[in-house]
């Protein structure tokens, strides 16, 4: 798995923290890691972006942005408003392939959800995944409403013939409600993909040293971690 595409069911679901956890786990296993952010929106040139946050939490990763736009909008819209060139799926695929020739693992973190547009022609992260023939890790929210967006994303990936390698819950609450607990069983069913981890709420606020120590415990063995879905379900799922 030299290239892994990381997308979400929407904004603010924990993609960047999940990307950092995957990166930290790979680094701890002795692998070299690069993080590619095709389009960073909503930050000024002098501000830290998502790839910088991954590096802060995970450690010694190579980071690369292809474009940065100041407005917190979809990349195509932000590029148009800034009168800057958009990022196109072929450029994303080319950059990821070049990094994969130098690093053991390349993580490509999207913006928003799978079908957020990079350009006015409708190019998306899904198109880049197709070009790369790379698997996708889907970061989902825990609570009410997540089943619909997760299933829609999974169906689109299946329609395109792109492999959905798993689902990670990006922000598991300290006191999960009934919907969140029930979703532990329902998410893999609607996505037809395994539940591959759960990041605790506030993980991104941990000191980097603690984050790196704990990251593997949040991710399943398929992602290099030690997270046990059966034990997590036993502890967190609702009682009949």
Short mmCIF file of C-alpha atoms in Angstrom, two decimals, residues 196 216 219-229:
data_model
loop_
_atom_site.label_atom_id
_atom_site.label_comp_id
_atom_site.label_asym_id
_atom_site.label_seq_id
_atom_site.Cartn_x
_atom_site.Cartn_y
_atom_site.Cartn_z
CA UNK A 196 -10.56 0.22 10.91
CA UNK A 216 -1.29 2.76 16.93
CA UNK A 219 -5.95 2.03 14.30
CA UNK A 220 -6.61 -1.55 13.22
CA UNK A 221 -3.81 -3.95 12.23
CA UNK A 222 -4.57 -3.34 8.56
CA UNK A 223 -3.29 0.21 9.16
CA UNK A 224 -0.35 -0.96 11.22
CA UNK A 225 -2.06 -0.47 14.59
CA UNK A 226 -3.27 -2.57 17.48
CA UNK A 227 -6.90 -1.40 17.77
CA UNK A 228 -9.25 -4.31 18.40
CA UNK A 229 -12.69 -3.80 16.88
#
